[in-house]
Tab-separated table of C-alpha atoms and ligand atoms in Angstrom:
chain	number	residue	atom	x	y	z
A	1	MET	CA	-18.236	-6.129	4.157
A	2	ARG	CA	-15.177	-5.736	1.923
A	3	THR	CA	-14.381	-8.116	-0.897
A	4	VAL	CA	-10.777	-8.865	-1.830
A	5	SER	CA	-8.851	-11.054	-4.300
A	6	ILE	CA	-5.268	-12.292	-4.029
A	7	LEU	CA	-3.219	-12.904	-7.168
A	8	GLY	CA	-0.292	-15.104	-6.129
A	9	VAL	CA	-1.824	-16.345	-2.866
A	10	THR	CA	0.708	-19.197	-2.489
A	11	GLY	CA	3.799	-16.963	-2.528
A	12	SER	CA	5.608	-15.113	0.229
A	13	VAL	CA	3.563	-11.904	-0.121
A	14	GLY	CA	0.387	-13.916	-0.781
A	15	GLN	CA	0.861	-15.895	2.444
A	16	SER	CA	1.505	-12.715	4.450
A	17	THR	CA	-1.723	-11.324	2.971
A	18	VAL	CA	-3.604	-14.436	4.108
A	19	GLN	CA	-2.252	-13.922	7.651
A	20	VAL	CA	-3.312	-10.256	7.634
A	21	ILE	CA	-6.833	-11.137	6.463
A	22	GLU	CA	-7.156	-13.873	9.084
A	23	GLU	CA	-6.040	-11.497	11.827
A	24	LEU	CA	-8.440	-8.746	10.741
A	25	ARG	CA	-11.275	-11.289	10.494
A	26	GLY	CA	-10.369	-12.449	14.016
A	27	GLN	CA	-10.918	-8.853	15.207
A	28	GLY	CA	-14.403	-8.878	13.646
A	29	GLY	CA	-13.392	-7.392	10.255
A	30	GLU	CA	-15.817	-8.510	7.564
A	31	ILE	CA	-13.661	-9.525	4.588
A	32	ALA	CA	-14.981	-11.817	1.866
A	33	VAL	CA	-12.526	-13.342	-0.606
A	34	GLU	CA	-13.637	-13.423	-4.233
A	35	ALA	CA	-10.675	-14.986	-6.037
A	36	VAL	CA	-7.203	-16.414	-5.448
A	37	THR	CA	-4.514	-17.647	-7.856
A	38	ALA	CA	-1.413	-19.848	-7.792
A	39	GLY	CA	1.209	-20.904	-10.314
A	40	SER	CA	1.332	-24.656	-9.746
A	41	ASN	CA	1.565	-25.235	-5.979
A	42	LEU	CA	-1.722	-27.054	-5.392
A	43	SER	CA	-1.170	-27.999	-1.762
A	44	ALA	CA	-0.531	-24.366	-0.780
A	45	LEU	CA	-3.550	-23.327	-2.856
A	46	VAL	CA	-5.792	-25.838	-1.077
A	47	ASP	CA	-4.540	-24.593	2.294
A	48	ALA	CA	-5.227	-20.941	1.316
A	49	CYS	CA	-8.716	-21.850	0.062
A	50	ARG	CA	-9.572	-23.703	3.277
A	51	ARG	CA	-8.529	-20.646	5.292
A	52	LEU	CA	-9.997	-17.900	3.096
A	53	LYS	CA	-13.053	-19.582	1.525
A	54	PRO	CA	-12.842	-17.802	-1.860
A	55	ARG	CA	-15.490	-18.145	-4.558
A	56	PHE	CA	-12.965	-18.772	-7.351
A	57	ALA	CA	-9.463	-20.257	-7.562
A	58	ALA	CA	-7.200	-20.296	-10.620
A	59	VAL	CA	-3.886	-22.004	-11.385
A	60	ALA	CA	-1.523	-20.761	-14.078
A	61	ASP	CA	-0.733	-24.133	-15.572
A	62	PRO	CA	-3.648	-25.275	-17.805
A	63	ALA	CA	-2.496	-28.905	-17.505
A	64	LEU	CA	-3.350	-28.769	-13.789
A	65	LEU	CA	-7.073	-28.082	-14.226
A	66	THR	CA	-8.266	-31.620	-13.444
A	67	HIS	CA	-5.846	-32.007	-10.508
A	68	ALA	CA	-6.883	-28.609	-9.165
A	69	ARG	CA	-10.584	-29.485	-9.413
A	70	GLU	CA	-9.963	-32.751	-7.546
A	71	ALA	CA	-7.805	-31.108	-4.884
A	72	LEU	CA	-10.326	-28.323	-4.273
A	73	ALA	CA	-13.442	-30.525	-4.443
A	74	GLY	CA	-15.769	-30.021	-1.505
A	75	LEU	CA	-14.626	-26.450	-0.842
A	76	ASN	CA	-17.613	-24.983	-2.679
A	77	LEU	CA	-15.741	-22.842	-5.198
A	78	GLU	CA	-15.260	-22.551	-8.959
A	79	VAL	CA	-11.878	-23.583	-10.353
A	80	GLY	CA	-10.093	-22.405	-13.506
A	81	ALA	CA	-6.668	-22.849	-15.098
A	82	GLY	CA	-4.513	-21.050	-17.642
A	83	PRO	CA	-4.018	-17.402	-18.601
A	84	ALA	CA	-7.740	-16.645	-19.093
A	85	ALA	CA	-8.539	-18.006	-15.612
A	86	LEU	CA	-5.805	-15.830	-14.050
A	87	GLU	CA	-7.302	-12.795	-15.798
A	88	GLU	CA	-10.756	-13.816	-14.638
A	89	ALA	CA	-9.441	-13.767	-11.053
A	90	GLY	CA	-8.427	-10.121	-11.514
A	91	ALA	CA	-11.641	-9.253	-13.349
A	92	ARG	CA	-14.136	-10.757	-10.895
A	93	PRO	CA	-15.832	-8.179	-8.671
A	94	SER	CA	-13.818	-7.270	-5.589
A	95	ASP	CA	-13.007	-3.930	-3.970
A	96	TRP	CA	-9.326	-4.653	-3.446
A	97	VAL	CA	-6.836	-6.860	-5.294
A	98	MET	CA	-3.420	-7.934	-4.058
A	99	SER	CA	-1.083	-8.193	-7.054
A	100	ALA	CA	1.559	-10.667	-5.830
A	101	ILE	CA	2.302	-12.936	-8.786
A	102	VAL	CA	6.041	-12.865	-9.472
A	103	GLY	CA	7.326	-11.440	-12.752
A	104	ALA	CA	5.649	-10.174	-15.914
A	105	ALA	CA	3.186	-13.089	-15.591
A	106	GLY	CA	1.348	-10.804	-13.163
A	107	LEU	CA	0.757	-8.042	-15.704
A	108	HIS	CA	-2.459	-9.199	-17.413
A	109	PRO	CA	-4.259	-10.477	-14.292
A	110	THR	CA	-3.399	-7.178	-12.574
A	111	MET	CA	-4.527	-5.170	-15.610
A	112	ALA	CA	-7.875	-6.989	-15.432
A	113	ALA	CA	-8.304	-5.507	-11.946
A	114	VAL	CA	-7.068	-2.077	-13.091
A	115	ARG	CA	-9.546	-2.025	-16.002
A	116	ARG	CA	-12.515	-2.412	-13.684
A	117	GLY	CA	-11.261	0.381	-11.407
A	118	ALA	CA	-10.411	-1.774	-8.367
A	119	ALA	CA	-8.026	-0.685	-5.612
A	120	VAL	CA	-4.833	-2.529	-6.526
A	121	ALA	CA	-2.265	-3.317	-3.852
A	122	LEU	CA	0.882	-3.578	-5.920
A	123	ALA	CA	3.593	-5.949	-4.688
A	124	ASN	CA	4.477	-7.123	-8.197
A	125	LYS	CA	7.035	-4.517	-9.270
A	126	GLU	CA	7.650	-6.203	-12.627
A	127	CYS	CA	4.193	-4.966	-13.820
A	128	LEU	CA	5.460	-1.424	-13.562
A	129	VAL	CA	8.982	-2.051	-14.820
A	130	CYS	CA	7.571	-3.958	-17.789
A	131	ALA	CA	4.734	-1.614	-18.766
A	132	GLY	CA	5.055	1.421	-16.466
A	133	PRO	CA	3.691	4.361	-18.465
A	134	LEU	CA	0.850	2.335	-20.037
A	135	PHE	CA	-0.007	0.780	-16.673
A	136	ILE	CA	-0.117	4.151	-14.888
A	137	GLU	CA	-2.158	5.673	-17.738
A	138	ALA	CA	-4.680	2.805	-17.563
A	139	ALA	CA	-5.004	3.138	-13.776
A	140	ALA	CA	-5.764	6.858	-14.153
A	141	LYS	CA	-8.215	6.255	-17.019
A	142	HIS	CA	-10.182	3.566	-15.140
A	143	GLY	CA	-9.972	5.180	-11.703
A	144	ALA	CA	-7.981	2.286	-10.203
A	145	ARG	CA	-6.246	3.368	-6.990
A	146	LEU	CA	-2.700	1.978	-6.863
A	147	LEU	CA	-1.555	1.168	-3.328
A	148	PRO	CA	2.189	0.399	-3.258
A	149	VAL	CA	3.104	-2.662	-1.174
A	150	ASP	CA	6.826	-2.919	-1.915
A	151	SER	CA	8.047	-1.722	1.502
A	152	GLU	CA	10.094	1.205	0.108
A	153	HIS	CA	7.244	2.494	-2.065
A	154	ASN	CA	4.733	1.918	0.679
A	155	ALA	CA	6.982	4.006	2.958
A	156	ILE	CA	7.114	6.832	0.402
A	157	PHE	CA	3.338	6.605	-0.113
A	158	GLN	CA	2.859	6.962	3.649
A	159	VAL	CA	4.924	10.179	3.906
A	160	LEU	CA	4.256	11.756	0.501
A	161	THR	CA	2.192	14.578	1.962
A	162	HIS	CA	3.156	17.260	-0.633
A	163	PRO	CA	4.189	15.587	-3.922
A	164	GLU	CA	4.658	18.947	-5.645
A	165	ARG	CA	7.140	20.034	-2.921
A	166	VAL	CA	9.473	17.053	-3.152
A	167	GLU	CA	13.157	17.624	-3.893
A	168	LYS	CA	14.127	13.964	-4.091
A	169	LEU	CA	13.392	10.437	-2.877
A	170	THR	CA	15.883	8.089	-1.254
A	171	LEU	CA	15.213	4.364	-1.450
A	172	THR	CA	16.880	2.286	1.228
A	173	ALA	CA	18.482	-1.061	0.409
A	174	SER	CA	19.561	-3.756	2.855
A	175	GLY	CA	22.562	-4.557	0.658
A	176	GLY	CA	21.502	-8.215	0.382
A	177	PRO	CA	23.497	-11.304	1.368
A	178	PHE	CA	26.671	-10.243	-0.501
A	179	ARG	CA	27.038	-6.710	0.878
A	180	SER	CA	30.362	-7.588	2.502
A	181	ALA	CA	31.311	-10.499	0.241
A	182	SER	CA	34.337	-10.403	-2.074
A	183	LEU	CA	33.850	-10.488	-5.835
A	184	GLU	CA	35.495	-13.929	-5.823
A	185	ALA	CA	32.908	-15.218	-3.351
A	186	MET	CA	30.109	-13.682	-5.421
A	187	ALA	CA	31.485	-15.306	-8.587
A	188	ALA	CA	31.196	-18.705	-6.894
A	189	ALA	CA	27.847	-18.061	-5.155
A	190	THR	CA	25.235	-20.829	-5.227
A	191	PRO	CA	21.475	-20.201	-5.591
A	192	ASP	CA	20.935	-21.067	-1.916
A	193	GLN	CA	23.591	-18.564	-0.829
A	194	ALA	CA	22.043	-15.879	-3.053
A	195	CYS	CA	18.576	-16.600	-1.601
A	196	ALA	CA	19.725	-16.371	2.032
A	197	HIS	CA	18.610	-12.776	2.585
A	198	PRO	CA	19.794	-11.344	5.921
A	199	ARG	CA	16.567	-9.446	6.723
A	200	TRP	CA	13.591	-10.530	4.619
A	201	SER	CA	12.132	-13.936	3.867
A	202	MET	CA	10.977	-13.779	0.234
A	203	GLY	CA	10.422	-15.795	-2.950
A	204	ARG	CA	13.522	-17.002	-4.812
A	205	LYS	CA	13.340	-14.575	-7.755
A	206	ILE	CA	13.213	-11.418	-5.625
A	207	SER	CA	15.843	-12.898	-3.288
A	208	VAL	CA	18.292	-13.262	-6.193
A	209	ASP	CA	17.332	-9.752	-7.365
A	210	SER	CA	18.206	-8.503	-3.876
A	211	ALA	CA	21.566	-10.262	-3.994
A	212	THR	CA	22.519	-8.610	-7.327
A	213	LEU	CA	20.905	-5.296	-6.233
A	214	MET	CA	18.831	-5.579	-9.431
A	215	ASN	CA	15.868	-5.465	-7.057
A	216	LYS	CA	16.841	-1.963	-5.974
A	217	GLY	CA	17.248	-0.950	-9.618
A	218	LEU	CA	13.799	-2.369	-10.416
A	219	GLU	CA	12.476	-0.413	-7.437
A	220	LEU	CA	14.109	2.764	-8.740
A	221	ILE	CA	12.212	2.285	-12.013
A	222	GLU	CA	9.035	1.389	-10.103
A	223	ALA	CA	9.335	4.557	-7.984
A	224	SER	CA	9.918	6.701	-11.043
A	225	TYR	CA	6.806	5.421	-12.839
A	226	LEU	CA	4.659	5.275	-9.723
A	227	PHE	CA	5.452	8.687	-8.244
A	228	GLY	CA	6.454	10.542	-11.407
A	229	PHE	CA	10.059	11.483	-10.550
A	230	PRO	CA	13.014	11.235	-12.966
A	231	SER	CA	16.001	8.989	-12.291
A	232	GLU	CA	18.106	11.988	-11.154
A	233	SER	CA	15.644	12.704	-8.309
A	234	ILE	CA	15.838	9.208	-6.819
A	235	ASP	CA	18.825	8.161	-4.706
A	236	VAL	CA	19.626	4.755	-3.266
A	237	ILE	CA	21.364	4.266	0.081
A	238	VAL	CA	22.407	0.995	1.689
A	239	HIS	CA	20.911	0.622	5.165
A	240	PRO	CA	21.731	-2.870	6.469
A	241	GLU	CA	19.360	-2.746	9.471
A	242	SER	CA	16.275	-2.424	7.158
A	243	VAL	CA	14.475	-0.267	9.712
A	244	VAL	CA	14.007	2.925	7.651
A	245	HIS	CA	12.050	1.896	4.576
A	246	SER	CA	12.722	5.068	2.528
A	247	PHE	CA	12.968	8.862	2.723
A	248	VAL	CA	11.162	11.772	1.079
A	249	HIS	CA	13.192	15.021	0.979
A	250	TYR	CA	11.161	18.238	0.754
A	251	VAL	CA	12.120	21.659	-0.640
A	252	ASP	CA	12.247	23.196	2.857
A	253	GLY	CA	14.957	20.781	4.022
A	254	SER	CA	12.595	18.472	5.915
A	255	VAL	CA	13.107	14.749	5.382
A	256	LEU	CA	10.246	12.350	6.209
A	257	ALA	CA	10.716	8.629	6.590
A	258	GLN	CA	8.672	5.598	7.565
A	259	LEU	CA	10.242	3.108	9.977
A	260	GLY	CA	9.172	-0.345	11.098
A	261	ALA	CA	10.275	-3.931	11.605
A	262	PRO	CA	11.123	-5.682	8.328
A	263	ASP	CA	7.791	-7.515	8.033
A	264	MET	CA	5.673	-7.401	4.867
A	265	ARG	CA	2.460	-7.581	6.893
A	266	ILE	CA	3.016	-3.897	7.788
A	267	PRO	CA	2.787	-2.511	4.213
A	268	ILE	CA	0.096	-5.091	3.396
A	269	VAL	CA	-2.194	-4.093	6.258
A	270	TYR	CA	-1.583	-0.419	5.439
A	271	ALA	CA	-2.655	-1.015	1.830
A	272	LEU	CA	-5.659	-3.043	2.963
A	273	SER	CA	-6.890	-0.534	5.526
A	274	TRP	CA	-5.903	2.672	3.638
A	275	PRO	CA	-6.832	5.494	4.178
A	276	ASP	CA	-7.326	4.258	7.746
A	277	ARG	CA	-4.889	2.133	9.795
A	278	ALA	CA	-5.724	-1.194	11.414
A	279	PRO	CA	-4.108	-2.820	14.457
A	280	ILE	CA	-1.988	-5.869	13.702
A	281	SER	CA	0.362	-8.011	15.776
A	282	THR	CA	3.577	-7.499	13.815
A	283	PRO	CA	6.857	-7.255	15.777
A	284	ARG	CA	7.193	-3.750	17.203
A	285	LEU	CA	10.250	-1.673	16.438
A	286	ASP	CA	12.436	-1.468	19.550
A	287	LEU	CA	14.899	1.323	18.772
A	288	GLY	CA	16.881	0.638	21.949
A	289	SER	CA	17.699	-2.876	20.826
A	290	VAL	CA	18.389	-1.742	17.242
A	291	GLY	CA	20.979	0.615	18.806
A	292	SER	CA	22.247	2.429	15.747
A	293	LEU	CA	21.098	2.937	12.183
A	294	THR	CA	23.826	2.932	9.559
A	295	PHE	CA	23.889	4.116	5.954
A	296	GLU	CA	26.475	3.707	3.198
A	297	ALA	CA	26.686	4.417	-0.523
A	298	PRO	CA	26.043	1.371	-2.728
A	299	ASP	CA	29.157	-0.214	-4.226
A	300	THR	CA	28.313	0.155	-7.917
A	301	ALA	CA	31.504	-1.606	-9.037
A	302	LYS	CA	30.488	-4.763	-7.160
A	303	PHE	CA	26.794	-4.311	-7.925
A	304	PRO	CA	26.550	-2.860	-11.474
A	305	ALA	CA	22.830	-3.749	-11.765
A	306	LEU	CA	21.799	-0.533	-10.095
A	307	GLU	CA	23.424	1.614	-12.807
A	308	VAL	CA	22.144	-0.698	-15.555
A	309	CYS	CA	18.606	-0.036	-14.287
A	310	ARG	CA	19.207	3.688	-13.966
A	311	ASP	CA	20.489	3.781	-17.520
A	312	ALA	CA	17.467	1.813	-18.818
A	313	LEU	CA	15.138	4.254	-17.063
A	314	ARG	CA	16.868	7.166	-18.794
A	315	ARG	CA	16.590	5.396	-22.150
A	316	GLY	CA	12.842	4.931	-21.807
A	317	ALA	CA	10.003	2.458	-21.398
A	318	GLY	CA	11.174	0.097	-24.169
A	319	ALA	CA	14.459	-0.366	-22.320
A	320	THR	CA	12.794	-1.022	-18.960
A	321	THR	CA	10.447	-3.606	-20.556
A	322	ALA	CA	13.457	-5.400	-22.035
A	323	LEU	CA	15.472	-5.139	-18.817
A	324	SER	CA	12.773	-6.772	-16.710
A	325	ALA	CA	12.295	-9.623	-19.208
A	326	ALA	CA	16.035	-10.278	-19.654
A	327	ASN	CA	16.518	-10.277	-15.896
A	328	GLU	CA	13.749	-12.867	-15.406
A	329	ILE	CA	15.478	-15.187	-17.886
A	330	ALA	CA	18.924	-14.630	-16.338
A	331	VAL	CA	17.671	-15.256	-12.785
A	332	GLU	CA	15.898	-18.419	-13.916
A	333	ALA	CA	19.116	-19.654	-15.578
A	334	PHE	CA	21.077	-18.947	-12.384
A	335	LEU	CA	18.518	-20.694	-10.159
A	336	ASP	CA	18.633	-23.688	-12.534
A	337	GLY	CA	22.426	-23.823	-12.150
A	338	ARG	CA	23.127	-23.030	-15.837
A	339	ILE	CA	25.030	-19.752	-15.323
A	340	ARG	CA	27.057	-18.127	-12.557
A	341	PHE	CA	25.862	-15.366	-10.250
A	342	LEU	CA	27.894	-12.588	-11.886
A	343	ASP	CA	26.547	-13.602	-15.312
A	344	ILE	CA	23.076	-12.333	-14.385
A	345	CYS	CA	23.838	-8.646	-14.739
A	346	HIS	CA	26.102	-9.308	-17.706
A	347	ILE	CA	23.223	-11.030	-19.560
A	348	VAL	CA	20.874	-8.127	-18.863
A	349	GLU	CA	23.417	-5.556	-20.077
A	350	GLU	CA	24.269	-7.581	-23.189
A	351	SER	CA	20.586	-8.088	-24.002
A	352	LEU	CA	19.892	-4.357	-23.782
A	353	ALA	CA	22.914	-3.594	-25.969
A	354	ALA	CA	21.791	-6.165	-28.563
A	355	LEU	CA	18.257	-4.746	-28.670
A	356	GLU	CA	19.242	-1.094	-28.991
A	357	GLY	CA	18.740	-0.886	-32.756
A	358	ASN	CA	16.629	-3.978	-33.349
A	359	GLY	CA	14.157	-2.799	-36.008
A	360	ALA	CA	10.463	-3.068	-35.068
A	361	ALA	CA	11.166	-4.353	-31.568
A	362	SER	CA	13.842	-1.716	-30.878
A	363	ILE	CA	13.967	-0.704	-27.250
A	364	ALA	CA	14.850	2.839	-28.318
A	365	LYS	CA	11.148	3.627	-28.702
A	366	SER	CA	8.575	3.379	-25.934
A	367	PRO	CA	5.812	0.803	-26.489
A	368	THR	CA	2.466	2.466	-27.269
A	369	SER	CA	0.279	-0.584	-26.574
A	370	PHE	CA	0.333	-3.729	-24.449
A	371	ASP	CA	0.865	-5.723	-27.671
A	372	GLU	CA	4.070	-3.749	-28.281
A	373	VAL	CA	5.109	-4.380	-24.670
A	374	ALA	CA	4.580	-8.117	-25.247
A	375	ALA	CA	6.674	-8.004	-28.451
A	376	VAL	CA	9.607	-6.257	-26.738
A	377	ASP	CA	9.312	-8.579	-23.728
A	378	GLN	CA	9.425	-11.671	-25.978
A	379	THR	CA	12.384	-10.416	-28.032
A	380	ALA	CA	14.300	-9.591	-24.853
A	381	ARG	CA	13.577	-13.062	-23.430
A	382	ASP	CA	14.801	-14.721	-26.656
A	383	THR	CA	17.935	-12.558	-26.665
A	384	ALA	CA	18.709	-13.222	-23.001
A	385	ARG	CA	18.163	-16.981	-23.510
A	386	ARG	CA	20.624	-16.960	-26.408
A	387	ILE	CA	23.265	-15.103	-24.370
A	388	ALA	CA	22.691	-17.320	-21.318
A	389	GLY	CA	22.987	-20.384	-23.559
A	390	SER	CA	26.340	-19.256	-24.934
A	391	LEU	CA	27.652	-18.524	-21.419
A	392	ALA	CA	26.456	-21.903	-20.173
A	393	ALA	CA	28.189	-23.645	-23.074
A	394	ALA	CA	31.489	-21.747	-22.537
B	1	NDP	P1	6.971	-15.969	-4.570
B	1	NDP	O1	7.870	-16.636	-5.533
B	1	NDP	O2	7.049	-16.344	-3.141
B	1	NDP	O3	5.434	-16.161	-5.043
B	1	NDP	C1	5.061	-15.911	-6.362
B	1	NDP	C2	3.598	-16.181	-6.586
B	1	NDP	O4	3.347	-16.133	-8.006
B	1	NDP	C3	3.162	-17.575	-6.145
B	1	NDP	O5	1.800	-17.557	-5.806
B	1	NDP	C4	3.360	-18.398	-7.423
B	1	NDP	O6	2.596	-19.601	-7.469
B	1	NDP	C5	2.863	-17.415	-8.457
B	1	NDP	N1	3.402	-17.664	-9.784
B	1	NDP	C6	4.668	-18.032	-10.118
B	1	NDP	N2	4.781	-18.121	-11.457
B	1	NDP	C7	3.560	-17.821	-11.974
B	1	NDP	C8	3.048	-17.747	-13.298
B	1	NDP	N3	3.801	-18.007	-14.371
B	1	NDP	N4	1.765	-17.380	-13.468
B	1	NDP	C9	0.972	-17.126	-12.399
B	1	NDP	N5	1.397	-17.186	-11.116
B	1	NDP	C10	2.686	-17.526	-10.913
B	1	NDP	O7	7.185	-14.412	-4.760
B	1	NDP	P2	7.050	-13.245	-3.672
B	1	NDP	O8	5.772	-13.384	-2.929
B	1	NDP	O9	8.316	-13.129	-2.916
B	1	NDP	O10	6.972	-11.974	-4.625
B	1	NDP	C11	5.819	-11.693	-5.380
B	1	NDP	C12	5.957	-10.301	-5.995
B	1	NDP	O11	6.009	-9.343	-4.943
B	1	NDP	C13	7.256	-10.124	-6.798
B	1	NDP	O12	6.993	-9.297	-7.893
B	1	NDP	C14	8.200	-9.429	-5.828
B	1	NDP	O13	9.147	-8.618	-6.479
B	1	NDP	C15	7.209	-8.582	-5.041
B	1	NDP	N6	7.664	-8.275	-3.672
B	1	NDP	C16	7.907	-9.296	-2.791
B	1	NDP	C17	8.331	-9.000	-1.499
B	1	NDP	C18	8.557	-10.094	-0.492
B	1	NDP	O14	8.820	-9.780	0.682
B	1	NDP	N7	8.461	-11.354	-0.851
B	1	NDP	C19	8.578	-7.627	-1.073
B	1	NDP	C20	8.223	-6.649	-2.064
B	1	NDP	C21	7.804	-6.969	-3.323
B	1	NDP	P3	3.232	-21.008	-6.959
B	1	NDP	O15	3.466	-20.849	-5.491
B	1	NDP	O16	2.146	-21.972	-7.279
B	1	NDP	O17	4.487	-21.196	-7.729
């Protein structure tokens, strides 16, 4: 019997995880669910609890405690709300934890799982971008095995046979919905257009990140912290078919890649069954019908976010903390209709520039504690809000 918990069970990755668990249980796999969490979507939480039968469910919004208790009554589980309840979900005993809360809100619940040495399936890339070196250090100290779920990092993890013999990594990028769009069209893009990803069905924040290519920049930072390679050793290539999920180039000229249909259940089931593999009914890759695989260099003039992320990675962990926070605020402002699509990257760049020499919270120095991470994160959010506010008013 394995015990698992799912942080962010109501989201896109969370729902795919529920499907994987149900399928493995249907094959006779004994998987007990300890804890699940949601932000505020109670109906999706109730549905997940009916299907998974967890012992504990938490919602992020403390004001929803009474509603959540009423909605989940009769399902024979404990219910909590607020930040401490989310952390409790990560801290309760389980062998494996899916970290699929969106944004830096996932950091502390995930750290609760890391601190007790659980296997942590990491979909939430913002944890690493926000607190990478401290997060990796804590995982090593507490013996928490990190299992990358982001499809690119999962691909690298699958073919990283000789880490000390790697020349470079190449992350693939679909190019997002605006790969062939003009700058004029991008300037006028609506949130729904930005969220209409051609290959993957995902939550709205990561969909916007994919449209700006910020997502690929965040993944570059994630890969650097996770696998220990500098920015210069990580390339990005646009691959619109989303069949090759990344490449590892070795010193002898060999290049290994992982391929598969663009379906998050594949990296999820790999992380859940690692170091074994489990059968699952995902769509099979039919190379004949794919026909050809194409690759092109990213257009960094149209998508400056990639270079902004690369630059932040070179500047250090303070800069990547600030970048992730500023981007969350900018994406939220875009989704709320307060700023335009092209403002997102501009706000992130401006926020980083403003924070360069900002006294105690300067991003020029790497945070040495999670409290320092929180201080930089908060200052970056305030700065990005101010810049977004002035753009909205203009
Ligand atoms: P979704 O927006 O679909 O889901 C986010 C989850 O987080 C939901 O359960 C949501 O609850 C919960 N949540 C939102 N805000 C808070 C909060 N403040 N505190 C606690 N919980 C909160 O996101 P995705 O599933 O698409 O993405 C999740 C993470 O996985 C992201 O970091 C993303 O970058 C990463 N990822 C996603 C991929 C994908 O295919 N979707 C691929 C690779 C990585 P509620 O539903 O109640 O709002």
